[in-house]
Amino acid sequence: MTKTALVVGASGIVGSATARLLVDQGWRVHGLARRATQQDGISPVVADLQDAAATKTALAAINVDAVFITTWLRQDSEAENIRVNAAMVRNLLDGLRDAQWPRHVALVTGLKHYLGPFEAYGQGVLPQTPFREEQGRLDVENFYYAQEDEVFAAAARDGFSWSVHRPHTVIGKAVGNAMNMGTTLAVYATLCRELDRPFRFPGSAAQWHGLTDMTDARQLARHLLWAAETQAAANQAFNIVDGDVFRWSWMWARIAEWFGLEPAPFDGTVLTLAEQMADDAGVWREIAARDGLAEADLARLASPWHTDADLGRPVEVVTDMSKSRRMGFLAYQPTDDAFFDLFGELRAERLIP
């Protein structure tokens, strides 16, 4: 029998990769977003999850086997992040109650589970790296915890299984996404080449010299599908990364080479992308007009604030994958190839020249 999925946030980095994988695996896929998604093989569902009544109406005729929650809305404070994003999960799960209830609900959060929210990012007493799933919640308000609690409460009420997936920084393609390091670095490299600007690492010495890892959106999609189809993975939280580790001192040179640049020497000075790219919107419009690019609005491609937060962390961040490996998830994705695949896709779709 054909299985049916609802991908929430289907137009985003994680949601679009998950929807594509599900379609390739023969699932019937509904893609929920605030604007209709145009992906092949996906039935669009348009809903604003902040509106409980409208969400319930949009979901009234949808019966699914699995739900994949891959979206959130950034607010001005963590208190507002908690209020808005918890309500969105609650409205979604309440809106599905009148339908044939899903067998499984997967929630994507991230390593801010261990590092803390943006307001207290990487501060205070953090768990020892590598991060492991048995390390508990920090003693701080965090919208990830609020989202989890909504899923846990609904699962206890309605009887479905759940999984929580905690990726590190995600590499993937989406336009208008709030957290998009891969495309941000591609745009930054393009600007450096255009302006003959040094391609300099914008972050901290801890990130330049320390070990780290990342998560390809395709790897995360495979993990989501694996958990939905693996009985032993039910009602569990998992870390999910590519499976390799690297230092930015190595990766920065790899990215520079792809764009035909020489990496600038790193002297330990933090010069953020937000500072370096502050006045680049006009330049990007000129590049887009000259080269016929599909997106002339720099703000819809690059998210310097988010990349700065990751690359400016004062602590090493490495993620343990032993829990998933022991249960049989063995997929592996070299992170430099993840960047290169993304850059090639951006170029093919005329998002970078």
Short mmCIF file of C-alpha atoms in Angstrom, two decimals:
data_model
loop_
_atom_site.label_atom_id
_atom_site.label_comp_id
_atom_site.label_asym_id
_atom_site.label_seq_id
_atom_site.Cartn_x
_atom_site.Cartn_y
_atom_site.Cartn_z
CA MET A 1 0.00 0.00 0.00
CA THR A 2 1.17 3.53 -0.79
CA LYS A 3 2.02 5.51 2.33
CA THR A 4 0.99 9.15 2.68
CA ALA A 5 3.02 11.91 4.35
CA LEU A 6 2.43 15.49 5.37
CA VAL A 7 5.63 17.57 5.20
CA VAL A 8 5.20 20.76 7.21
CA GLY A 9 7.44 23.50 5.89
CA ALA A 10 7.70 21.87 2.48
CA SER A 11 9.29 24.91 0.82
CA GLY A 12 12.19 25.11 3.30
CA ILE A 13 15.65 23.56 3.24
CA VAL A 14 14.73 20.46 5.23
CA GLY A 15 11.14 20.19 4.10
CA SER A 16 11.91 20.31 0.39
CA ALA A 17 14.65 17.67 0.72
CA THR A 18 12.34 15.45 2.77
CA ALA A 19 9.48 15.81 0.30
CA ARG A 20 11.75 14.93 -2.62
CA LEU A 21 13.02 11.80 -0.89
CA LEU A 22 9.52 10.64 0.05
CA VAL A 23 8.30 11.08 -3.52
CA ASP A 24 11.32 9.15 -4.80
CA GLN A 25 10.49 6.36 -2.34
CA GLY A 26 6.93 6.08 -3.62
CA TRP A 27 5.08 8.00 -0.91
CA ARG A 28 2.10 10.20 -1.64
CA VAL A 29 3.16 13.60 -0.26
CA HIS A 30 1.21 16.64 0.91
CA GLY A 31 3.40 19.72 1.35
CA LEU A 32 2.17 22.32 3.83
CA ALA A 33 3.46 25.88 3.61
CA ARG A 34 2.10 29.41 3.87
CA ARG A 35 2.31 29.63 0.07
CA ALA A 36 1.65 26.76 -2.30
CA THR A 37 4.78 24.74 -3.06
CA GLN A 38 5.48 24.03 -6.72
CA GLN A 39 7.55 20.86 -6.26
CA ASP A 40 6.92 17.96 -8.63
CA GLY A 41 4.83 15.16 -7.18
CA ILE A 42 3.71 17.12 -4.12
CA SER A 43 0.12 18.13 -3.37
CA PRO A 44 0.23 21.65 -1.91
CA VAL A 45 -1.57 22.48 1.32
CA VAL A 46 -1.72 26.18 2.11
CA ALA A 47 -2.08 27.11 5.78
CA ASP A 48 -0.77 29.56 8.35
CA LEU A 49 -0.13 27.43 11.42
CA GLN A 50 -0.61 30.46 13.66
CA ASP A 51 -4.30 30.37 12.72
CA ALA A 52 -5.83 27.33 14.45
CA ALA A 53 -9.19 27.46 12.66
CA ALA A 54 -7.67 27.92 9.21
CA THR A 55 -5.19 25.12 9.86
CA LYS A 56 -7.97 22.74 10.86
CA THR A 57 -9.92 23.61 7.70
CA ALA A 58 -6.88 23.09 5.47
CA LEU A 59 -6.21 19.67 6.99
CA ALA A 60 -9.82 18.46 7.15
CA ALA A 61 -9.62 16.06 4.20
CA ILE A 62 -6.06 14.83 4.74
CA ASN A 63 -5.32 11.37 6.13
CA VAL A 64 -1.63 10.59 6.51
CA ASP A 65 0.65 7.87 7.84
CA ALA A 66 3.43 10.22 8.93
CA VAL A 67 3.91 13.92 9.64
CA PHE A 68 7.30 15.63 9.31
CA ILE A 69 7.52 19.00 11.10
CA THR A 70 10.41 20.96 9.60
CA THR A 71 9.38 24.59 10.11
CA TRP A 72 9.55 27.38 12.65
CA LEU A 73 9.13 31.17 12.72
CA ARG A 74 11.83 33.42 14.14
CA GLN A 75 10.61 36.06 16.61
CA ASP A 76 12.24 39.01 18.37
CA SER A 77 12.66 37.24 21.72
CA GLU A 78 12.85 33.69 23.01
CA ALA A 79 9.60 34.21 24.92
CA GLU A 80 7.92 35.02 21.60
CA ASN A 81 9.71 32.12 19.90
CA ILE A 82 8.21 29.82 22.51
CA ARG A 83 4.71 31.28 22.29
CA VAL A 84 4.51 31.30 18.49
CA ASN A 85 6.30 28.06 17.64
CA ALA A 86 4.65 25.98 20.36
CA ALA A 87 1.25 27.24 19.18
CA MET A 88 2.10 26.30 15.58
CA VAL A 89 2.86 22.69 16.56
CA ARG A 90 -0.24 22.56 18.76
CA ASN A 91 -2.49 23.97 16.03
CA LEU A 92 -1.09 21.48 13.52
CA LEU A 93 -1.62 18.43 15.69
CA ASP A 94 -5.05 19.61 16.86
CA GLY A 95 -5.98 20.22 13.23
CA LEU A 96 -5.28 16.60 12.34
CA ARG A 97 -7.40 15.09 15.12
CA ASP A 98 -10.56 14.79 13.00
CA ALA A 99 -8.68 12.92 10.28
CA GLN A 100 -7.33 9.39 10.39
CA TRP A 101 -4.62 10.00 12.94
CA PRO A 102 -1.00 9.69 11.72
CA ARG A 103 0.98 6.71 12.90
CA HIS A 104 4.12 8.76 13.42
CA VAL A 105 5.11 12.42 13.93
CA ALA A 106 8.70 13.56 13.43
CA LEU A 107 9.93 16.92 14.74
CA VAL A 108 13.14 18.58 13.51
CA THR A 109 14.86 20.80 16.09
CA GLY A 110 18.66 21.15 16.32
CA LEU A 111 21.77 21.48 18.44
CA LYS A 112 20.41 24.53 20.23
CA HIS A 113 18.91 21.79 22.39
CA TYR A 114 22.44 21.56 23.86
CA LEU A 115 23.78 25.04 23.09
CA GLY A 116 20.83 27.15 24.21
CA PRO A 117 18.61 29.58 22.28
CA PHE A 118 19.85 32.59 20.34
CA GLU A 119 19.50 34.88 23.38
CA ALA A 120 21.90 32.68 25.40
CA TYR A 121 23.71 30.87 22.58
CA GLY A 122 26.82 28.99 23.69
CA GLN A 123 26.73 30.68 27.12
CA GLY A 124 26.69 29.30 30.64
CA VAL A 125 27.43 25.68 31.52
CA LEU A 126 27.09 23.54 28.39
CA PRO A 127 27.17 19.75 28.07
CA GLN A 128 30.52 18.22 27.22
CA THR A 129 31.16 17.50 23.55
CA PRO A 130 30.49 15.38 21.64
CA PHE A 131 26.82 16.05 22.32
CA ARG A 132 24.85 12.90 23.13
CA GLU A 133 21.09 12.45 23.30
CA GLU A 134 21.06 11.43 26.95
CA GLN A 135 22.37 14.88 27.91
CA GLY A 136 19.32 16.62 29.31
CA ARG A 137 17.76 19.99 28.71
CA LEU A 138 19.57 23.13 29.77
CA ASP A 139 18.06 25.14 32.60
CA VAL A 140 16.92 27.87 30.24
CA GLU A 141 13.78 28.65 28.25
CA ASN A 142 14.07 27.23 24.74
CA PHE A 143 11.43 27.01 22.01
CA TYR A 144 12.77 23.60 20.95
CA TYR A 145 11.71 22.25 24.34
CA ALA A 146 8.28 23.84 23.96
CA GLN A 147 7.83 22.25 20.52
CA GLU A 148 8.85 18.87 21.91
CA ASP A 149 6.38 19.19 24.78
CA GLU A 150 3.52 19.84 22.35
CA VAL A 151 4.41 16.69 20.40
CA PHE A 152 4.76 14.63 23.57
CA ALA A 153 1.39 15.80 24.91
CA ALA A 154 -0.42 15.10 21.64
CA ALA A 155 1.21 11.67 21.33
CA ALA A 156 0.10 10.73 24.83
CA ARG A 157 -3.42 11.96 24.01
CA ASP A 158 -3.81 10.48 20.53
CA GLY A 159 -1.57 7.45 20.50
CA PHE A 160 0.91 8.10 17.71
CA SER A 161 4.66 7.48 17.92
CA TRP A 162 7.15 10.34 17.63
CA SER A 163 10.80 11.04 16.88
CA VAL A 164 12.88 14.18 17.45
CA HIS A 165 15.80 14.93 15.12
CA ARG A 166 18.63 17.26 16.13
CA PRO A 167 20.80 18.27 13.16
CA HIS A 168 23.82 20.51 13.29
CA THR A 169 23.89 23.40 10.79
CA VAL A 170 21.97 22.23 7.71
CA ILE A 171 23.33 22.46 4.16
CA GLY A 172 20.61 22.68 1.51
CA LYS A 173 18.79 24.88 -0.98
CA ALA A 174 15.88 27.18 -0.24
CA VAL A 175 15.13 30.79 -1.09
CA GLY A 176 13.87 33.05 1.68
CA ASN A 177 15.06 30.73 4.47
CA ALA A 178 16.08 32.26 7.80
CA MET A 179 19.01 29.90 8.43
CA ASN A 180 21.00 29.11 5.32
CA MET A 181 24.77 28.85 5.72
CA GLY A 182 25.48 27.11 2.42
CA THR A 183 23.81 29.70 0.21
CA THR A 184 25.12 32.52 2.40
CA LEU A 185 28.70 31.36 1.87
CA ALA A 186 28.08 30.94 -1.87
CA VAL A 187 26.80 34.51 -2.10
CA TYR A 188 29.67 35.80 0.03
CA ALA A 189 32.23 34.03 -2.15
CA THR A 190 30.57 35.44 -5.28
CA LEU A 191 30.75 38.95 -3.85
CA CYS A 192 34.39 38.51 -2.84
CA ARG A 193 35.24 37.44 -6.37
CA GLU A 194 33.22 40.28 -7.90
CA LEU A 195 34.72 42.99 -5.67
CA ASP A 196 38.22 41.51 -5.38
CA ARG A 197 37.56 41.34 -1.64
CA PRO A 198 39.57 38.96 0.59
CA PHE A 199 37.72 35.71 1.21
CA ARG A 200 38.24 35.78 4.94
CA PHE A 201 36.81 33.50 7.58
CA PRO A 202 34.35 35.62 9.60
CA GLY A 203 34.27 33.60 12.81
CA SER A 204 36.18 32.71 15.96
CA ALA A 205 39.50 31.00 16.52
CA ALA A 206 37.66 28.20 18.32
CA GLN A 207 35.72 27.40 15.15
CA TRP A 208 38.71 27.90 12.84
CA HIS A 209 40.94 25.49 14.77
CA GLY A 210 38.43 23.18 16.45
CA LEU A 211 36.61 20.14 15.15
CA THR A 212 33.03 20.44 13.98
CA ASP A 213 30.42 18.70 11.83
CA MET A 214 27.34 19.62 9.77
CA THR A 215 24.18 18.05 8.33
CA ASP A 216 23.28 17.78 4.66
CA ALA A 217 19.51 18.25 4.23
CA ARG A 218 19.45 15.02 2.20
CA GLN A 219 21.09 13.15 5.09
CA LEU A 220 18.51 14.57 7.48
CA ALA A 221 15.71 13.53 5.10
CA ARG A 222 17.07 9.96 5.04
CA HIS A 223 17.16 9.99 8.84
CA LEU A 224 13.56 11.21 9.08
CA LEU A 225 12.35 8.46 6.76
CA TRP A 226 14.41 5.84 8.58
CA ALA A 227 12.89 6.78 11.94
CA ALA A 228 9.36 6.76 10.53
CA GLU A 229 9.86 3.23 9.21
CA THR A 230 11.92 1.72 12.07
CA GLN A 231 9.97 0.42 15.05
CA ALA A 232 12.96 0.62 17.39
CA ALA A 233 13.27 4.35 16.65
CA ALA A 234 9.79 5.14 17.93
CA ASN A 235 9.55 7.66 20.77
CA GLN A 236 13.24 8.55 20.64
CA ALA A 237 15.32 11.69 20.15
CA PHE A 238 18.32 11.50 17.81
CA ASN A 239 21.28 13.56 16.75
CA ILE A 240 21.81 13.59 12.98
CA VAL A 241 24.97 14.76 11.21
CA ASP A 242 26.81 13.76 8.04
CA GLY A 243 29.21 11.38 9.76
CA ASP A 244 32.51 13.18 9.12
CA VAL A 245 34.31 15.84 11.16
CA PHE A 246 36.45 18.71 9.90
CA ARG A 247 38.12 21.96 10.87
CA TRP A 248 37.07 25.21 9.23
CA SER A 249 40.75 25.91 8.53
CA TRP A 250 40.47 23.01 6.03
CA MET A 251 36.90 23.52 4.81
CA TRP A 252 37.40 27.25 4.12
CA ALA A 253 40.15 26.43 1.66
CA ARG A 254 37.95 23.77 0.00
CA ILE A 255 35.13 26.29 -0.49
CA ALA A 256 37.53 28.96 -1.75
CA GLU A 257 38.93 26.55 -4.33
CA TRP A 258 35.44 25.75 -5.68
CA PHE A 259 34.89 29.45 -6.37
CA GLY A 260 38.37 30.04 -7.78
CA LEU A 261 39.47 32.12 -4.79
CA GLU A 262 42.47 32.18 -2.49
CA PRO A 263 41.46 32.01 1.17
CA ALA A 264 42.69 34.99 3.17
CA PRO A 265 44.99 34.18 6.10
CA PHE A 266 43.18 33.94 9.44
CA ASP A 267 44.67 36.17 12.13
CA GLY A 268 42.11 35.46 14.87
CA THR A 269 40.16 38.69 14.32
CA VAL A 270 36.39 38.26 14.09
CA LEU A 271 34.94 40.29 11.21
CA THR A 272 31.35 39.12 10.84
CA LEU A 273 29.52 38.54 7.58
CA ALA A 274 26.87 40.96 8.81
CA GLU A 275 29.55 43.66 8.82
CA GLN A 276 31.21 42.59 5.59
CA MET A 277 27.95 42.27 3.64
CA ALA A 278 26.07 45.20 5.16
CA ASP A 279 26.24 47.34 2.02
CA ASP A 280 26.18 44.60 -0.62
CA ALA A 281 22.49 44.55 -1.56
CA GLY A 282 23.01 46.99 -4.42
CA VAL A 283 26.02 45.11 -5.73
CA TRP A 284 24.04 41.88 -5.73
CA ARG A 285 21.23 43.51 -7.70
CA GLU A 286 23.78 44.59 -10.30
CA ILE A 287 25.25 41.06 -10.49
CA ALA A 288 21.76 39.58 -10.80
CA ALA A 289 20.81 41.97 -13.61
CA ARG A 290 24.05 41.44 -15.50
CA ASP A 291 24.06 37.63 -15.23
CA GLY A 292 20.32 37.00 -15.39
CA LEU A 293 20.00 35.53 -11.92
CA ALA A 294 16.69 34.27 -10.58
CA GLU A 295 16.86 36.23 -7.31
CA ALA A 296 18.07 39.81 -7.05
CA ASP A 297 17.18 40.30 -3.36
CA LEU A 298 20.28 39.53 -1.31
CA ALA A 299 18.20 39.18 1.87
CA ARG A 300 16.26 36.24 0.38
CA LEU A 301 19.46 34.31 -0.31
CA ALA A 302 21.85 35.13 2.52
CA SER A 303 21.36 34.97 6.29
CA PRO A 304 24.61 36.46 7.65
CA TRP A 305 23.32 36.69 11.23
CA HIS A 306 22.81 32.92 11.42
CA THR A 307 26.12 32.02 9.80
CA ASP A 308 27.86 34.47 12.14
CA ALA A 309 26.24 32.78 15.15
CA ASP A 310 27.53 29.37 14.07
CA LEU A 311 31.00 30.42 12.97
CA GLY A 312 31.48 32.74 15.93
CA ARG A 313 30.84 30.19 18.66
CA PRO A 314 33.50 30.15 21.38
CA VAL A 315 33.24 26.38 21.89
CA GLU A 316 33.96 23.30 19.81
CA VAL A 317 30.78 21.55 18.63
CA VAL A 318 30.91 17.88 17.69
CA THR A 319 27.91 15.56 17.60
CA ASP A 320 27.75 11.88 18.54
CA MET A 321 25.77 9.59 16.20
CA SER A 322 26.20 6.32 18.10
CA LYS A 323 22.54 5.99 19.05
CA SER A 324 21.34 5.99 15.44
CA ARG A 325 24.24 3.80 14.28
CA ARG A 326 23.43 1.13 16.86
CA MET A 327 19.83 1.08 15.60
CA GLY A 328 20.90 0.62 11.99
CA PHE A 329 21.10 4.07 10.41
CA LEU A 330 24.42 3.90 8.55
CA ALA A 331 24.09 6.60 5.87
CA TYR A 332 27.13 8.85 5.41
CA GLN A 333 27.62 12.13 3.55
CA PRO A 334 31.00 13.91 3.13
CA THR A 335 30.35 17.51 4.11
CA ASP A 336 32.62 19.09 1.50
CA ASP A 337 30.67 17.21 -1.19
CA ALA A 338 27.44 18.50 0.39
CA PHE A 339 28.68 22.07 -0.08
CA PHE A 340 29.85 21.39 -3.63
CA ASP A 341 26.56 19.72 -4.61
CA LEU A 342 24.67 22.72 -3.25
CA PHE A 343 26.89 25.22 -5.07
CA GLY A 344 26.38 23.34 -8.32
CA GLU A 345 22.61 23.31 -7.81
CA LEU A 346 22.58 27.04 -7.04
CA ARG A 347 24.52 27.71 -10.21
CA ALA A 348 22.30 25.43 -12.31
CA GLU A 349 19.18 27.22 -11.07
CA ARG A 350 20.72 30.67 -11.69
CA LEU A 351 20.79 31.64 -8.04
CA ILE A 352 24.53 32.37 -8.26
CA PRO A 353 26.52 33.14 -11.44
#
